[in-house]
Amino acid sequence: MTNLAFALAATIKHDGHGGIADLLSTPAEAAAWLAGHRDLVAEVLGGRLPAPLSGKNSALGAGLFPESRADAAEGVWPELVRIRRAVRALFARAVAPGPPSKADADRLMDLDAAVRMVNRAAERLGFERLEWPEGGEPVVRRAARTEDPVALLIGAVGRSAIDFLAGPDRTRLRACPAARCVKYFLQDDPRQTWCSPACGNRERVNRHYRRRTAG
Ligand SMILES: [Zn+2]
């Protein structure tokens, strides 16, 4: 199961021409990304809207997600880009002593600031509590400290970053060492070096070419 913060970090990728593509370069792109990751957001928020919003909207989505409307996404877009910087700085720390992703290695956010940002975001979600209605199933509800959809969405990212970094997947995190690649990936097997077969093949071809030109 993918993690929301991990998915957010992956919105910076190589463009295939030696440059870097940002999949969140406009509010509309941010809205589309959120809409595409609504299941992961729902998972973090307990599969339901936090209590303050549940009265207004029964289905997770209405009101919380900016859909693909760029105007509605204007508030969440800069926040999403900011917390992505925090997540990527923490990922850079997680893969150390290996080198971090080349995309932002030279301009990483200060680690303390990154930890503070993630904690502050997650804090807005409030605490979890058990609800077990008579004759029903036990459910976890969050007593959110906010009704602000932006704070809830960014809070979900913060919460998932904490879960990821404090969870078992952190030790499998790697930065792909392929020349043009800037991806963080989860190593499936200790021998896996590249993020994808495509990166592995490209590197093998490059090495072969370098050996031939050198010899
Ligand atoms: Zn790669």
PDB file of C-alpha atoms and ligand atoms in Angstrom:
ATOM      1  CA  MET A   1       0.000   0.000   0.000  1.00  0.00           C
ATOM      2  CA  THR A   2       1.420   3.323  -1.001  1.00  0.00           C
ATOM      3  CA  ASN A   3       1.819   5.993   1.583  1.00  0.00           C
ATOM      4  CA  LEU A   4       0.480   9.510   0.951  1.00  0.00           C
ATOM      5  CA  ALA A   5       3.715  11.317   1.885  1.00  0.00           C
ATOM      6  CA  PHE A   6       5.731   8.879  -0.222  1.00  0.00           C
ATOM      7  CA  ALA A   7       3.425   9.530  -3.175  1.00  0.00           C
ATOM      8  CA  LEU A   8       3.788  13.282  -2.651  1.00  0.00           C
ATOM      9  CA  ALA A   9       7.587  13.045  -2.713  1.00  0.00           C
ATOM     10  CA  ALA A  10       7.295  11.262  -6.068  1.00  0.00           C
ATOM     11  CA  THR A  11       5.692  14.311  -7.723  1.00  0.00           C
ATOM     12  CA  ILE A  12       9.210  15.495  -8.527  1.00  0.00           C
ATOM     13  CA  LYS A  13      10.641  13.326 -11.262  1.00  0.00           C
ATOM     14  CA  HIS A  14      13.020  13.316 -14.175  1.00  0.00           C
ATOM     15  CA  ASP A  15      11.512  14.570 -17.395  1.00  0.00           C
ATOM     16  CA  GLY A  16      13.341  12.068 -19.586  1.00  0.00           C
ATOM     17  CA  HIS A  17      15.541  14.780 -21.104  1.00  0.00           C
ATOM     18  CA  GLY A  18      17.992  15.327 -18.266  1.00  0.00           C
ATOM     19  CA  GLY A  19      15.783  17.850 -16.499  1.00  0.00           C
ATOM     20  CA  ILE A  20      13.299  17.735 -13.641  1.00  0.00           C
ATOM     21  CA  ALA A  21       9.531  17.682 -13.964  1.00  0.00           C
ATOM     22  CA  ASP A  22       7.309  18.974 -11.173  1.00  0.00           C
ATOM     23  CA  LEU A  23       3.871  17.371 -11.260  1.00  0.00           C
ATOM     24  CA  LEU A  24       2.587  20.071  -8.889  1.00  0.00           C
ATOM     25  CA  SER A  25       3.579  23.160 -10.803  1.00  0.00           C
ATOM     26  CA  THR A  26       0.088  24.713 -10.892  1.00  0.00           C
ATOM     27  CA  PRO A  27      -2.987  24.771  -8.598  1.00  0.00           C
ATOM     28  CA  ALA A  28      -4.867  22.668 -11.159  1.00  0.00           C
ATOM     29  CA  GLU A  29      -2.177  20.005 -11.040  1.00  0.00           C
ATOM     30  CA  ALA A  30      -2.292  20.022  -7.234  1.00  0.00           C
ATOM     31  CA  ALA A  31      -6.066  19.577  -7.335  1.00  0.00           C
ATOM     32  CA  ALA A  32      -5.788  16.720  -9.811  1.00  0.00           C
ATOM     33  CA  TRP A  33      -3.104  15.047  -7.717  1.00  0.00           C
ATOM     34  CA  LEU A  34      -5.242  15.246  -4.581  1.00  0.00           C
ATOM     35  CA  ALA A  35      -8.278  13.914  -6.414  1.00  0.00           C
ATOM     36  CA  GLY A  36      -6.159  11.004  -7.624  1.00  0.00           C
ATOM     37  CA  HIS A  37      -5.016  10.234  -4.078  1.00  0.00           C
ATOM     38  CA  ARG A  38      -8.310  10.577  -2.298  1.00  0.00           C
ATOM     39  CA  ASP A  39      -8.186   6.961  -1.082  1.00  0.00           C
ATOM     40  CA  LEU A  40      -4.860   7.525   0.652  1.00  0.00           C
ATOM     41  CA  VAL A  41      -6.162  10.724   2.246  1.00  0.00           C
ATOM     42  CA  ALA A  42      -9.262   8.866   3.400  1.00  0.00           C
ATOM     43  CA  GLU A  43      -7.097   6.135   4.857  1.00  0.00           C
ATOM     44  CA  VAL A  44      -5.170   8.637   6.981  1.00  0.00           C
ATOM     45  CA  LEU A  45      -8.299  10.457   8.067  1.00  0.00           C
ATOM     46  CA  GLY A  46      -9.826   7.207   9.276  1.00  0.00           C
ATOM     47  CA  GLY A  47     -11.855   6.404   6.193  1.00  0.00           C
ATOM     48  CA  ARG A  48     -14.356   9.095   7.073  1.00  0.00           C
ATOM     49  CA  LEU A  49     -14.466  12.777   7.366  1.00  0.00           C
ATOM     50  CA  PRO A  50     -13.226  14.029  10.711  1.00  0.00           C
ATOM     51  CA  ALA A  51     -16.047  14.825  13.080  1.00  0.00           C
ATOM     52  CA  PRO A  52     -16.381  18.568  12.384  1.00  0.00           C
ATOM     53  CA  LEU A  53     -17.138  17.981   8.720  1.00  0.00           C
ATOM     54  CA  SER A  54     -19.222  14.849   8.945  1.00  0.00           C
ATOM     55  CA  GLY A  55     -22.441  16.723   9.570  1.00  0.00           C
ATOM     56  CA  LYS A  56     -22.150  18.682   6.362  1.00  0.00           C
ATOM     57  CA  ASN A  57     -20.898  16.020   4.014  1.00  0.00           C
ATOM     58  CA  SER A  58     -21.604  12.374   4.410  1.00  0.00           C
ATOM     59  CA  ALA A  59     -19.301  11.250   1.595  1.00  0.00           C
ATOM     60  CA  LEU A  60     -15.609  11.863   1.941  1.00  0.00           C
ATOM     61  CA  GLY A  61     -14.774  14.268  -0.803  1.00  0.00           C
ATOM     62  CA  ALA A  62     -17.453  16.893  -0.953  1.00  0.00           C
ATOM     63  CA  GLY A  63     -15.994  20.086   0.425  1.00  0.00           C
ATOM     64  CA  LEU A  64     -12.680  18.528   1.384  1.00  0.00           C
ATOM     65  CA  PHE A  65     -11.202  18.078  -2.046  1.00  0.00           C
ATOM     66  CA  PRO A  66     -10.728  20.962  -4.423  1.00  0.00           C
ATOM     67  CA  GLU A  67     -11.554  18.590  -7.310  1.00  0.00           C
ATOM     68  CA  SER A  68      -9.761  19.756 -10.397  1.00  0.00           C
ATOM     69  CA  ARG A  69     -10.777  23.377 -10.053  1.00  0.00           C
ATOM     70  CA  ALA A  70      -7.673  25.491 -10.020  1.00  0.00           C
ATOM     71  CA  ASP A  71      -9.374  28.343  -8.139  1.00  0.00           C
ATOM     72  CA  ALA A  72     -10.395  26.045  -5.293  1.00  0.00           C
ATOM     73  CA  ALA A  73      -6.886  24.591  -5.173  1.00  0.00           C
ATOM     74  CA  GLU A  74      -5.148  27.923  -4.754  1.00  0.00           C
ATOM     75  CA  GLY A  75      -5.091  27.605  -0.976  1.00  0.00           C
ATOM     76  CA  VAL A  76      -3.856  24.046  -0.795  1.00  0.00           C
ATOM     77  CA  TRP A  77      -1.308  24.222  -3.608  1.00  0.00           C
ATOM     78  CA  PRO A  78       1.426  26.292  -1.881  1.00  0.00           C
ATOM     79  CA  GLU A  79       0.938  24.316   1.342  1.00  0.00           C
ATOM     80  CA  LEU A  80       1.290  21.047  -0.484  1.00  0.00           C
ATOM     81  CA  VAL A  81       4.492  22.196  -2.190  1.00  0.00           C
ATOM     82  CA  ARG A  82       5.857  23.418   1.167  1.00  0.00           C
ATOM     83  CA  ILE A  83       5.212  20.178   3.039  1.00  0.00           C
ATOM     84  CA  ARG A  84       6.643  18.254   0.103  1.00  0.00           C
ATOM     85  CA  ARG A  85       9.930  20.087   0.740  1.00  0.00           C
ATOM     86  CA  ALA A  86       9.787  18.926   4.359  1.00  0.00           C
ATOM     87  CA  VAL A  87       9.045  15.331   3.347  1.00  0.00           C
ATOM     88  CA  ARG A  88      11.886  15.307   0.815  1.00  0.00           C
ATOM     89  CA  ALA A  89      14.344  16.745   3.349  1.00  0.00           C
ATOM     90  CA  LEU A  90      13.394  13.960   5.764  1.00  0.00           C
ATOM     91  CA  PHE A  91      13.701  11.377   2.988  1.00  0.00           C
ATOM     92  CA  ALA A  92      17.198  12.709   2.269  1.00  0.00           C
ATOM     93  CA  ARG A  93      18.027  12.054   5.911  1.00  0.00           C
ATOM     94  CA  ALA A  94      16.418   8.598   5.771  1.00  0.00           C
ATOM     95  CA  VAL A  95      18.642   7.416   2.887  1.00  0.00           C
ATOM     96  CA  ALA A  96      21.862   8.746   4.490  1.00  0.00           C
ATOM     97  CA  PRO A  97      24.720   7.894   4.401  1.00  0.00           C
ATOM     98  CA  GLY A  98      23.714   7.232   0.796  1.00  0.00           C
ATOM     99  CA  PRO A  99      23.309  10.314  -1.406  1.00  0.00           C
ATOM    100  CA  PRO A 100      19.853  11.915  -1.539  1.00  0.00           C
ATOM    101  CA  SER A 101      17.807  12.511  -4.690  1.00  0.00           C
ATOM    102  CA  LYS A 102      19.693  14.816  -7.010  1.00  0.00           C
ATOM    103  CA  ALA A 103      16.594  16.939  -7.643  1.00  0.00           C
ATOM    104  CA  ASP A 104      16.939  19.034  -4.505  1.00  0.00           C
ATOM    105  CA  ALA A 105      20.122  17.831  -2.799  1.00  0.00           C
ATOM    106  CA  ASP A 106      21.581  21.347  -2.895  1.00  0.00           C
ATOM    107  CA  ARG A 107      18.583  23.113  -1.387  1.00  0.00           C
ATOM    108  CA  LEU A 108      17.136  20.848   1.279  1.00  0.00           C
ATOM    109  CA  MET A 109      15.049  22.296   4.060  1.00  0.00           C
ATOM    110  CA  ASP A 110      16.654  22.408   7.498  1.00  0.00           C
ATOM    111  CA  LEU A 111      15.882  19.101   9.256  1.00  0.00           C
ATOM    112  CA  ASP A 112      14.512  20.617  12.455  1.00  0.00           C
ATOM    113  CA  ALA A 113      12.241  22.867  10.426  1.00  0.00           C
ATOM    114  CA  ALA A 114      11.079  19.847   8.407  1.00  0.00           C
ATOM    115  CA  VAL A 115      10.252  17.857  11.552  1.00  0.00           C
ATOM    116  CA  ARG A 116       8.406  20.838  13.013  1.00  0.00           C
ATOM    117  CA  MET A 117       6.388  21.343   9.836  1.00  0.00           C
ATOM    118  CA  VAL A 118       5.314  17.699   9.672  1.00  0.00           C
ATOM    119  CA  ASN A 119       4.394  17.647  13.366  1.00  0.00           C
ATOM    120  CA  ARG A 120       2.463  20.895  13.167  1.00  0.00           C
ATOM    121  CA  ALA A 121       0.505  19.657  10.164  1.00  0.00           C
ATOM    122  CA  ALA A 122      -0.363  16.333  11.828  1.00  0.00           C
ATOM    123  CA  GLU A 123      -1.326  18.059  15.073  1.00  0.00           C
ATOM    124  CA  ARG A 124      -4.222  19.802  13.359  1.00  0.00           C
ATOM    125  CA  LEU A 125      -5.874  16.403  12.888  1.00  0.00           C
ATOM    126  CA  GLY A 126      -6.233  16.084  16.633  1.00  0.00           C
ATOM    127  CA  PHE A 127      -6.219  12.808  18.462  1.00  0.00           C
ATOM    128  CA  GLU A 128      -7.771   9.480  17.586  1.00  0.00           C
ATOM    129  CA  ARG A 129     -10.547   7.989  19.608  1.00  0.00           C
ATOM    130  CA  LEU A 130     -12.541   4.844  19.604  1.00  0.00           C
ATOM    131  CA  GLU A 131     -16.255   4.894  18.959  1.00  0.00           C
ATOM    132  CA  TRP A 132     -18.210   1.701  19.384  1.00  0.00           C
ATOM    133  CA  PRO A 133     -21.892   2.197  19.003  1.00  0.00           C
ATOM    134  CA  GLU A 134     -24.313  -0.348  20.398  1.00  0.00           C
ATOM    135  CA  GLY A 135     -24.861  -3.036  17.783  1.00  0.00           C
ATOM    136  CA  GLY A 136     -22.255  -1.534  15.458  1.00  0.00           C
ATOM    137  CA  GLU A 137     -18.616  -1.993  14.579  1.00  0.00           C
ATOM    138  CA  PRO A 138     -15.846  -0.214  16.490  1.00  0.00           C
ATOM    139  CA  VAL A 139     -14.426   2.683  14.486  1.00  0.00           C
ATOM    140  CA  VAL A 140     -11.578   5.112  14.968  1.00  0.00           C
ATOM    141  CA  ARG A 141     -12.631   8.740  14.709  1.00  0.00           C
ATOM    142  CA  ARG A 142     -10.437  11.758  14.792  1.00  0.00           C
ATOM    143  CA  ALA A 143     -11.443  14.713  16.895  1.00  0.00           C
ATOM    144  CA  ALA A 144      -9.977  17.171  14.425  1.00  0.00           C
ATOM    145  CA  ARG A 145      -8.907  20.573  15.665  1.00  0.00           C
ATOM    146  CA  THR A 146      -9.944  22.227  12.478  1.00  0.00           C
ATOM    147  CA  GLU A 147     -12.640  22.336   9.838  1.00  0.00           C
ATOM    148  CA  ASP A 148     -10.343  23.920   7.312  1.00  0.00           C
ATOM    149  CA  PRO A 149     -10.078  21.540   4.353  1.00  0.00           C
ATOM    150  CA  VAL A 150      -6.545  22.717   3.572  1.00  0.00           C
ATOM    151  CA  ALA A 151      -5.407  21.985   7.135  1.00  0.00           C
ATOM    152  CA  LEU A 152      -7.056  18.551   6.964  1.00  0.00           C
ATOM    153  CA  LEU A 153      -5.415  17.648   3.668  1.00  0.00           C
ATOM    154  CA  ILE A 154      -1.987  18.905   4.709  1.00  0.00           C
ATOM    155  CA  GLY A 155      -2.521  17.243   8.096  1.00  0.00           C
ATOM    156  CA  ALA A 156      -3.121  13.944   6.320  1.00  0.00           C
ATOM    157  CA  VAL A 157       0.225  14.367   4.535  1.00  0.00           C
ATOM    158  CA  GLY A 158       1.967  15.194   7.826  1.00  0.00           C
ATOM    159  CA  ARG A 159       0.414  12.217   9.566  1.00  0.00           C
ATOM    160  CA  SER A 160       1.400   9.848   6.764  1.00  0.00           C
ATOM    161  CA  ALA A 161       4.959  11.235   6.773  1.00  0.00           C
ATOM    162  CA  ILE A 162       5.204  10.392  10.479  1.00  0.00           C
ATOM    163  CA  ASP A 163       3.794   6.908   9.893  1.00  0.00           C
ATOM    164  CA  PHE A 164       6.231   6.311   7.050  1.00  0.00           C
ATOM    165  CA  LEU A 165       9.344   7.626   8.807  1.00  0.00           C
ATOM    166  CA  ALA A 166       8.622   5.830  12.073  1.00  0.00           C
ATOM    167  CA  GLY A 167       7.477   2.668  10.290  1.00  0.00           C
ATOM    168  CA  PRO A 168       9.262  -0.330   8.770  1.00  0.00           C
ATOM    169  CA  ASP A 169       9.396   1.061   5.206  1.00  0.00           C
ATOM    170  CA  ARG A 170      11.898   3.814   6.059  1.00  0.00           C
ATOM    171  CA  THR A 171      14.819   1.373   5.978  1.00  0.00           C
ATOM    172  CA  ARG A 172      13.836   0.296   2.448  1.00  0.00           C
ATOM    173  CA  LEU A 173      13.889   3.860   1.126  1.00  0.00           C
ATOM    174  CA  ARG A 174      16.570   4.590  -1.479  1.00  0.00           C
ATOM    175  CA  ALA A 175      17.418   7.373  -3.898  1.00  0.00           C
ATOM    176  CA  CYS A 176      17.848   5.947  -7.397  1.00  0.00           C
ATOM    177  CA  PRO A 177      21.522   6.361  -8.375  1.00  0.00           C
ATOM    178  CA  ALA A 178      20.850   6.383 -12.151  1.00  0.00           C
ATOM    179  CA  ALA A 179      22.405   9.434 -13.786  1.00  0.00           C
ATOM    180  CA  ARG A 180      19.235  11.263 -14.721  1.00  0.00           C
ATOM    181  CA  CYS A 181      16.887   9.806 -12.125  1.00  0.00           C
ATOM    182  CA  VAL A 182      15.762  11.818  -9.092  1.00  0.00           C
ATOM    183  CA  LYS A 183      13.377   9.253  -7.650  1.00  0.00           C
ATOM    184  CA  TYR A 184      13.018   7.901  -4.143  1.00  0.00           C
ATOM    185  CA  PHE A 185      11.843   4.293  -4.185  1.00  0.00           C
ATOM    186  CA  LEU A 186      11.239   1.374  -1.848  1.00  0.00           C
ATOM    187  CA  GLN A 187      13.756  -1.388  -2.262  1.00  0.00           C
ATOM    188  CA  ASP A 188      11.919  -4.703  -2.692  1.00  0.00           C
ATOM    189  CA  ASP A 189      15.034  -6.793  -2.337  1.00  0.00           C
ATOM    190  CA  PRO A 190      18.519  -5.984  -0.960  1.00  0.00           C
ATOM    191  CA  ARG A 191      20.056  -6.451  -4.432  1.00  0.00           C
ATOM    192  CA  GLN A 192      17.746  -3.937  -6.073  1.00  0.00           C
ATOM    193  CA  THR A 193      19.856  -0.932  -7.045  1.00  0.00           C
ATOM    194  CA  TRP A 194      17.606   1.025  -9.411  1.00  0.00           C
ATOM    195  CA  CYS A 195      14.105   2.399  -9.010  1.00  0.00           C
ATOM    196  CA  SER A 196      12.915   0.580 -12.123  1.00  0.00           C
ATOM    197  CA  PRO A 197      14.097  -1.861 -14.796  1.00  0.00           C
ATOM    198  CA  ALA A 198      14.175   1.109 -17.196  1.00  0.00           C
ATOM    199  CA  CYS A 199      16.767   2.919 -15.040  1.00  0.00           C
ATOM    200  CA  GLY A 200      18.821  -0.286 -14.694  1.00  0.00           C
ATOM    201  CA  ASN A 201      18.832  -0.887 -18.443  1.00  0.00           C
ATOM    202  CA  ARG A 202      19.760   2.708 -19.239  1.00  0.00           C
ATOM    203  CA  GLU A 203      22.662   2.595 -16.774  1.00  0.00           C
ATOM    204  CA  ARG A 204      23.926  -0.710 -18.178  1.00  0.00           C
ATOM    205  CA  VAL A 205      23.875   0.753 -21.685  1.00  0.00           C
ATOM    206  CA  ASN A 206      25.685   3.899 -20.452  1.00  0.00           C
ATOM    207  CA  ARG A 207      28.357   1.824 -18.721  1.00  0.00           C
ATOM    208  CA  HIS A 208      28.863  -0.314 -21.762  1.00  0.00           C
ATOM    209  CA  TYR A 209      29.211   2.829 -23.872  1.00  0.00           C
ATOM    210  CA  ARG A 210      31.678   4.392 -21.428  1.00  0.00           C
ATOM    211  CA  ARG A 211      33.810   1.236 -21.427  1.00  0.00           C
ATOM    212  CA  ARG A 212      33.867   1.196 -25.208  1.00  0.00           C
ATOM    213  CA  THR A 213      34.791   4.863 -25.546  1.00  0.00           C
ATOM    214  CA  ALA A 214      37.435   4.526 -22.832  1.00  0.00           C
ATOM    215  CA  GLY A 215      38.940   1.410 -24.407  1.00  0.00           C
TER     216      GLY A 215
HETATM  217 ZN    ZN B   1      15.537   5.596 -11.348  1.00  0.00          ZN
END
